[in-house]
Coordinates of C-alpha atoms in Angstrom, one line a residue:
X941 CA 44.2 3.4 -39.8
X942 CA 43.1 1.7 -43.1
X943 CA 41.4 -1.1 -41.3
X944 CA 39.3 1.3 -39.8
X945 CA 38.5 3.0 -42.6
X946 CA 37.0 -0.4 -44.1
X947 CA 35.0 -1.0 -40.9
X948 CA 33.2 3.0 -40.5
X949 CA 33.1 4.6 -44.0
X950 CA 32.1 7.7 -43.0
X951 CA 35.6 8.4 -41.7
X952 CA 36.3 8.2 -45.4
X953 CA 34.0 10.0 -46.1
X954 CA 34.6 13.0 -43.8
X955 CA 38.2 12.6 -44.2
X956 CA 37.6 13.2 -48.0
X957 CA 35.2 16.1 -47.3
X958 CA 38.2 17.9 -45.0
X959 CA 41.1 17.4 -47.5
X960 CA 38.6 19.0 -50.4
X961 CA 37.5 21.8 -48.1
X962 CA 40.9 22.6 -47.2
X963 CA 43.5 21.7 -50.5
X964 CA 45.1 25.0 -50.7
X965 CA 45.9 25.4 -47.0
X966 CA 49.5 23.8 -46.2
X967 CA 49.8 22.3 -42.7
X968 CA 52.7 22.3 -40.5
X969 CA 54.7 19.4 -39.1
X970 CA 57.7 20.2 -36.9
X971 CA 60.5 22.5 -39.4
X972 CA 58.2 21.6 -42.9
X973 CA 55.1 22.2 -44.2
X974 CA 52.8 20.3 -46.9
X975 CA 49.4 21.0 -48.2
X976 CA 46.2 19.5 -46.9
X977 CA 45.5 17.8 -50.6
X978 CA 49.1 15.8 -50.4
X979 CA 48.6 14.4 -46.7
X980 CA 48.1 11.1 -45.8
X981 CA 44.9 9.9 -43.8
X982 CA 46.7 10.0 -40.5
X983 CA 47.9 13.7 -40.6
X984 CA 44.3 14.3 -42.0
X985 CA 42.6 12.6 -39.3
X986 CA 44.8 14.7 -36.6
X987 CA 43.9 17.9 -38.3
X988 CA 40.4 17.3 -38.9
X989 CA 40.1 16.0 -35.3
X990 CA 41.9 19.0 -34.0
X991 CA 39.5 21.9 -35.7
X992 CA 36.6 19.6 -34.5
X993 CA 37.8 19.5 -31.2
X994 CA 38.6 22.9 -30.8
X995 CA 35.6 24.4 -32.9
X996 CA 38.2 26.4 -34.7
X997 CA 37.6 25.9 -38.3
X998 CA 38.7 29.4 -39.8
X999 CA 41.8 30.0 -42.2
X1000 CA 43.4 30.8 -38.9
X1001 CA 44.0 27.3 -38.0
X1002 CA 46.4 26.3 -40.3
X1003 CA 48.2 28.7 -39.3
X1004 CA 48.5 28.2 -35.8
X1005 CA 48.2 24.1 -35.5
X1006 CA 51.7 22.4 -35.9
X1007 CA 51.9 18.4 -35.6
X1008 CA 55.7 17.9 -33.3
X1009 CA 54.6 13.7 -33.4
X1010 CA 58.1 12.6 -33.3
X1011 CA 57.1 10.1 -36.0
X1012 CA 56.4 12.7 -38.7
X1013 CA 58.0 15.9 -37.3
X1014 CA 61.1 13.7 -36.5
X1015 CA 60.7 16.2 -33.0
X1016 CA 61.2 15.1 -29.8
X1017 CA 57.7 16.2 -28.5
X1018 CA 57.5 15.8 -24.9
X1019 CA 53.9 14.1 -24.5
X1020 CA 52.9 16.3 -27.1
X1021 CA 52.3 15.3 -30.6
X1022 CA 50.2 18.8 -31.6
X1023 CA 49.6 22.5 -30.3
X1024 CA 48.7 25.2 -31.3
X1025 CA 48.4 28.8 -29.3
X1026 CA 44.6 30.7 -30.5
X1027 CA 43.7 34.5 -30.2
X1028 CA 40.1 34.5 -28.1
X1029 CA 37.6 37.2 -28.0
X1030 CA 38.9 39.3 -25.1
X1031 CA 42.9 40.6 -26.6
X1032 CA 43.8 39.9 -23.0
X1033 CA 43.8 36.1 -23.2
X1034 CA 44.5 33.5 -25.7
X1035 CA 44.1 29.6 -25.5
X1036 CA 46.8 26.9 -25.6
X1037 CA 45.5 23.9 -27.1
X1038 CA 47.4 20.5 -26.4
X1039 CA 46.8 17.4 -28.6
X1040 CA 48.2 13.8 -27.8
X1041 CA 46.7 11.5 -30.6
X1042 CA 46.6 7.2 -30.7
X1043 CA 46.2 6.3 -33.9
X1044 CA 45.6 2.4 -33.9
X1045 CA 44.9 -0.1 -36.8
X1046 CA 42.0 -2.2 -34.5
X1047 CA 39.0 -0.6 -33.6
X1048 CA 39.0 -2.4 -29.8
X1049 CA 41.7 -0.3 -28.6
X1050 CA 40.1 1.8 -26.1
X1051 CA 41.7 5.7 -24.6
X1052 CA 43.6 4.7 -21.2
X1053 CA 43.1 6.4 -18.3
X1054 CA 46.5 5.6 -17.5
X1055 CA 47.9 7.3 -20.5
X1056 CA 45.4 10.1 -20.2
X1057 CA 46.5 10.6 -16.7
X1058 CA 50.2 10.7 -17.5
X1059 CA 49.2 13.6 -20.7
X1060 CA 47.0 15.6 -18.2
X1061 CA 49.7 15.7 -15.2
X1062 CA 52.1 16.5 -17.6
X1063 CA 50.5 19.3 -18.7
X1064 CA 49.1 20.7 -15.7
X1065 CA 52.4 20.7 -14.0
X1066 CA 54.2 22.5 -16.8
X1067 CA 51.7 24.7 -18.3
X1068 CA 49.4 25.4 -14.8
X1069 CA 52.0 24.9 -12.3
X1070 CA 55.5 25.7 -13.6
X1071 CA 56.8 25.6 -10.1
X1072 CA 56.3 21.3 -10.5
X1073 CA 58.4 21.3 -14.1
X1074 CA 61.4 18.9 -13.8
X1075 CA 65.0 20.8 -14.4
X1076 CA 65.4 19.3 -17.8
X1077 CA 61.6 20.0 -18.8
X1078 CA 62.5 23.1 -20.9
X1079 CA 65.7 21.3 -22.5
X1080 CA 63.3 19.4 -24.9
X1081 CA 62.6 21.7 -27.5
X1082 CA 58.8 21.5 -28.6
X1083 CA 58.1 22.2 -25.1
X1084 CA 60.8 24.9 -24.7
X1085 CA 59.1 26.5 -28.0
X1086 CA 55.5 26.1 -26.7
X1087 CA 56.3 27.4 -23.3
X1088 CA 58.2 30.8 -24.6
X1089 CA 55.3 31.5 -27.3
X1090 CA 53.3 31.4 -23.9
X1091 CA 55.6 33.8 -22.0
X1092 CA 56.3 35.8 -24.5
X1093 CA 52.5 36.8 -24.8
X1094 CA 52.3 36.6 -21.2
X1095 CA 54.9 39.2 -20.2
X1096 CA 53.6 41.7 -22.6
X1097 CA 51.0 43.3 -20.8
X1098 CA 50.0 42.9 -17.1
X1099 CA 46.3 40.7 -17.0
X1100 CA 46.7 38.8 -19.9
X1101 CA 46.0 35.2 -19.5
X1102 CA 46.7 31.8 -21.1
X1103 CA 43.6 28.8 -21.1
X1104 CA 44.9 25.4 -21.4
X1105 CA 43.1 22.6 -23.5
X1106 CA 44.3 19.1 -23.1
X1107 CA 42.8 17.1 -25.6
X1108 CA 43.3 13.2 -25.8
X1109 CA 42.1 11.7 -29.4
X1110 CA 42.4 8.1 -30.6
X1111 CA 40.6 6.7 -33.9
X1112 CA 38.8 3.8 -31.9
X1113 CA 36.8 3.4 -29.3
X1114 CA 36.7 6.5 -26.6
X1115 CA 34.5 6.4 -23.1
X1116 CA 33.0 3.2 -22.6
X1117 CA 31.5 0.9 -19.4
X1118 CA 35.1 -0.2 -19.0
X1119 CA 37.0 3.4 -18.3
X1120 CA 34.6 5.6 -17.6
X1121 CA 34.9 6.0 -14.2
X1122 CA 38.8 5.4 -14.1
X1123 CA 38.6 8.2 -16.6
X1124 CA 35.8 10.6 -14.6
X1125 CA 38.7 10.4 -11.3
X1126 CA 41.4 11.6 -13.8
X1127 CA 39.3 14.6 -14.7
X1128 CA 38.2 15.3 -11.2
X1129 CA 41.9 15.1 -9.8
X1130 CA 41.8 19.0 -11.8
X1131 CA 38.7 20.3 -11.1
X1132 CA 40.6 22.7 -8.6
X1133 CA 42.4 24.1 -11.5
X1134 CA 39.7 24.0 -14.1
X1135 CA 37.4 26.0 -11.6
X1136 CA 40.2 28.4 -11.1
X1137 CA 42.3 28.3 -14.1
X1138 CA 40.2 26.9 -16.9
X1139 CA 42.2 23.9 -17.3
X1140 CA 40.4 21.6 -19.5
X1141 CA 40.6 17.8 -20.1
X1142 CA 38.7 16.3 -23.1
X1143 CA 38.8 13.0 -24.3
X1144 CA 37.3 11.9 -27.6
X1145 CA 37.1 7.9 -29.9
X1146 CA 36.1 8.0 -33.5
X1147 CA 32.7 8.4 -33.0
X1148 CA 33.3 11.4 -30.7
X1149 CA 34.8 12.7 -33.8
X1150 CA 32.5 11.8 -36.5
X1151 CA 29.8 13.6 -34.5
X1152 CA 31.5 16.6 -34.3
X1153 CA 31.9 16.4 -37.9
X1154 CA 28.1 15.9 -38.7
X1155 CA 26.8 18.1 -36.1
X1156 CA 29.0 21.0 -34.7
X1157 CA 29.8 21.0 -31.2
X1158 CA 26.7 23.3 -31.2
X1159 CA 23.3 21.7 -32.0
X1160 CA 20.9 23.8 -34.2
X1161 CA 17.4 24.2 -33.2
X1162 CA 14.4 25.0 -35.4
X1163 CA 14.8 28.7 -35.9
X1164 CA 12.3 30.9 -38.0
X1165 CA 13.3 33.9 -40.2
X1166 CA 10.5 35.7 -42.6
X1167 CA 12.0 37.3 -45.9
X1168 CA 10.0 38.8 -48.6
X1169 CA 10.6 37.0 -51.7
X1170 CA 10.0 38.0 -55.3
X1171 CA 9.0 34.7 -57.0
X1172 CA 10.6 35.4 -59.9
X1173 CA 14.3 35.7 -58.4
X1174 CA 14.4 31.7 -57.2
X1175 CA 16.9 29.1 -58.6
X1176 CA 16.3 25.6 -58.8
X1177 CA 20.0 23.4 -58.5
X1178 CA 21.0 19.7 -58.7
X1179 CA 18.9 17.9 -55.9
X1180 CA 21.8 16.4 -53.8
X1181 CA 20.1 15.6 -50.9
X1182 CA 21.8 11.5 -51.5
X1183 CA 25.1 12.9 -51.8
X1184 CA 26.7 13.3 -48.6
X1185 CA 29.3 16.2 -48.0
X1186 CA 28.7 18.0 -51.5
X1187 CA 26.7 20.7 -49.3
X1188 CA 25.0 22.4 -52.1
X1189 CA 21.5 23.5 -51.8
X1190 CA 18.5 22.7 -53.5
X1191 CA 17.3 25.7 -54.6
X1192 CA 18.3 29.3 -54.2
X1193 CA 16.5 32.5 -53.5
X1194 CA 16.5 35.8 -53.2
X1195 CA 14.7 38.0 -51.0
X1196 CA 15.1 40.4 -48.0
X1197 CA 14.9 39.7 -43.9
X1198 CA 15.1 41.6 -40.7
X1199 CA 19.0 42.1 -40.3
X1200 CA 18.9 42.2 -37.0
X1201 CA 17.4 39.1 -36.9
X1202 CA 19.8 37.4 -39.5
X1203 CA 22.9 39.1 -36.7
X1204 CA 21.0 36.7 -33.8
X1205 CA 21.3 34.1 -35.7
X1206 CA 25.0 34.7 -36.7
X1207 CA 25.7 35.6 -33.0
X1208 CA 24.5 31.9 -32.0
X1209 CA 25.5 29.8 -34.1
X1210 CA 29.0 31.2 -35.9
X1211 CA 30.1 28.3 -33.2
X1212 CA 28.9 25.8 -35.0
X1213 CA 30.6 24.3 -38.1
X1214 CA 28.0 23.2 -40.4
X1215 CA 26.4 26.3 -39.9
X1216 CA 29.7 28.3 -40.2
X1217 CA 30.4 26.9 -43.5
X1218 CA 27.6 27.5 -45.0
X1219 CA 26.0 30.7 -43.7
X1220 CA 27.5 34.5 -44.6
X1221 CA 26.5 37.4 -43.4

């Protein structure tokens, strides 16, 4: 991981930005729990990864994402080295997301479609088709524990529904010339079930990552919203426009706008985690 570090300081950088954003929140790794602040770069670069890669960057998150890698959790974890089970909009349905992370010290490690494969059959056949589990499936108990969180919300109301999100991370390289199509017929060996049951299958390298982290999984266009400002109510701060992640403005105003407006706004973009962070309603 360190060697990486060297080679694309950003990752640092963000990494840094993640832990400060989120010291007082502890994070959960199999039967403990630490806080963000006292983790070391891999658990941060799993958890940062994770909200990125789910767009899910509320308090809620730390509540709900537990790390069963069997190296930190001492778990065994069944293909799956994270989950975590998130409320949606609709009460009726919630979304199971499923994390298998490669974290490598050389940058030229690239994902495998082999290993990808093996994760996203897994999955499917255990979480899509439970009629395909193996007899000794539910004996391992991360999955046993994921599966009757699943059940449990499943059987308590007729209609409900569970989405499943496979996501595959590494900290190198991600799609390139040399898997992308090896990778493109893993994902179209589901599209039956992702046409029919949502099943999703996302793969992402470092620089999938680090572009979540600068830009939100939702771009922002040029938007336009008048206020009426009295002059006299404006506040001139630090000028921090060279100091990456510090996210303070430049200056400060106060004024009024069309709220209805400033809702269409909220209503588009509350996706989107730059603007998330940085925009209250």
């Amino acid at each position: 991981m360190q060697n990486i570090i060297v080679k694309y300081p950003e990752l640092r950088i963000e990494l840094d930005y993640f832990r400060r954003m989120n010291e007082k929140f502890t994070i959960q790794a199999g039967k403990s729990s630490g806080l963000i602040k006292n983790q070391p770069d891999n658990i941060l670069y799993m958890a940062m990864a994770a909200s990125l890669a789910m767009d899910y960057t509320e308090d809620g998150f730390f509540e709900e994402f537990v790390i069963c890698d069997k190296n930190i959790s001492g778990m065994d974890e069944f293909q799956i080295d994270a989950y975590a089970l998130i409320d949606s909009e609709k009460t009726s349905e919630k979304h199971l997301h499923l994390f298998q992370y490669k974290i490598h010290n050389d940058f030229n490690n690239a994902i495998s479609p082999k290993e990808l494969q093996i994760f996203a059959t897994t999955m499917n056949n255990v979480f899509v088709h439970p009629e395909l589990m193996g007899e000794d499936d539910l004996k391992n108990p991360v999955l046993k524990d994921i599966y009757d969180k699943t059940q449990m919300f499943l059987n308590g109301r007729r209609g409900r529904k569970v989405m499943i999100h496979c996501h595959f991370i590494n900290n190198a390289q991600g799609i390139n010339n040399s898997n992308k199509v090896a990778i493109e017929a893993v994902s179209n060996r589901f599209l039956t079930d992702k046409q029919h049951h949502n099943f999703k299958i996302q793969a992402y390298g470092l620089k999938d990552v680090l572009d979540l982290a600068r830009n939100g999984k939702i771009s922002v266009d040029k938007e336009v919203l008048e206020f009426e400002i009295d002059g006299t109510h404006a506040y001139r701060l630090e000028d921090n426009s060279t100091k990456r992640g510090i996210g303070l403005p430049k200056k400060v105003f106060v004024g009024i706008c069309n709220v209805n407006e400033f809702i269409n706004l909220q209503n588009k973009y509350h996706h989107n985690q730059l603007y998330a962070e940085n925009i209250r309603l």
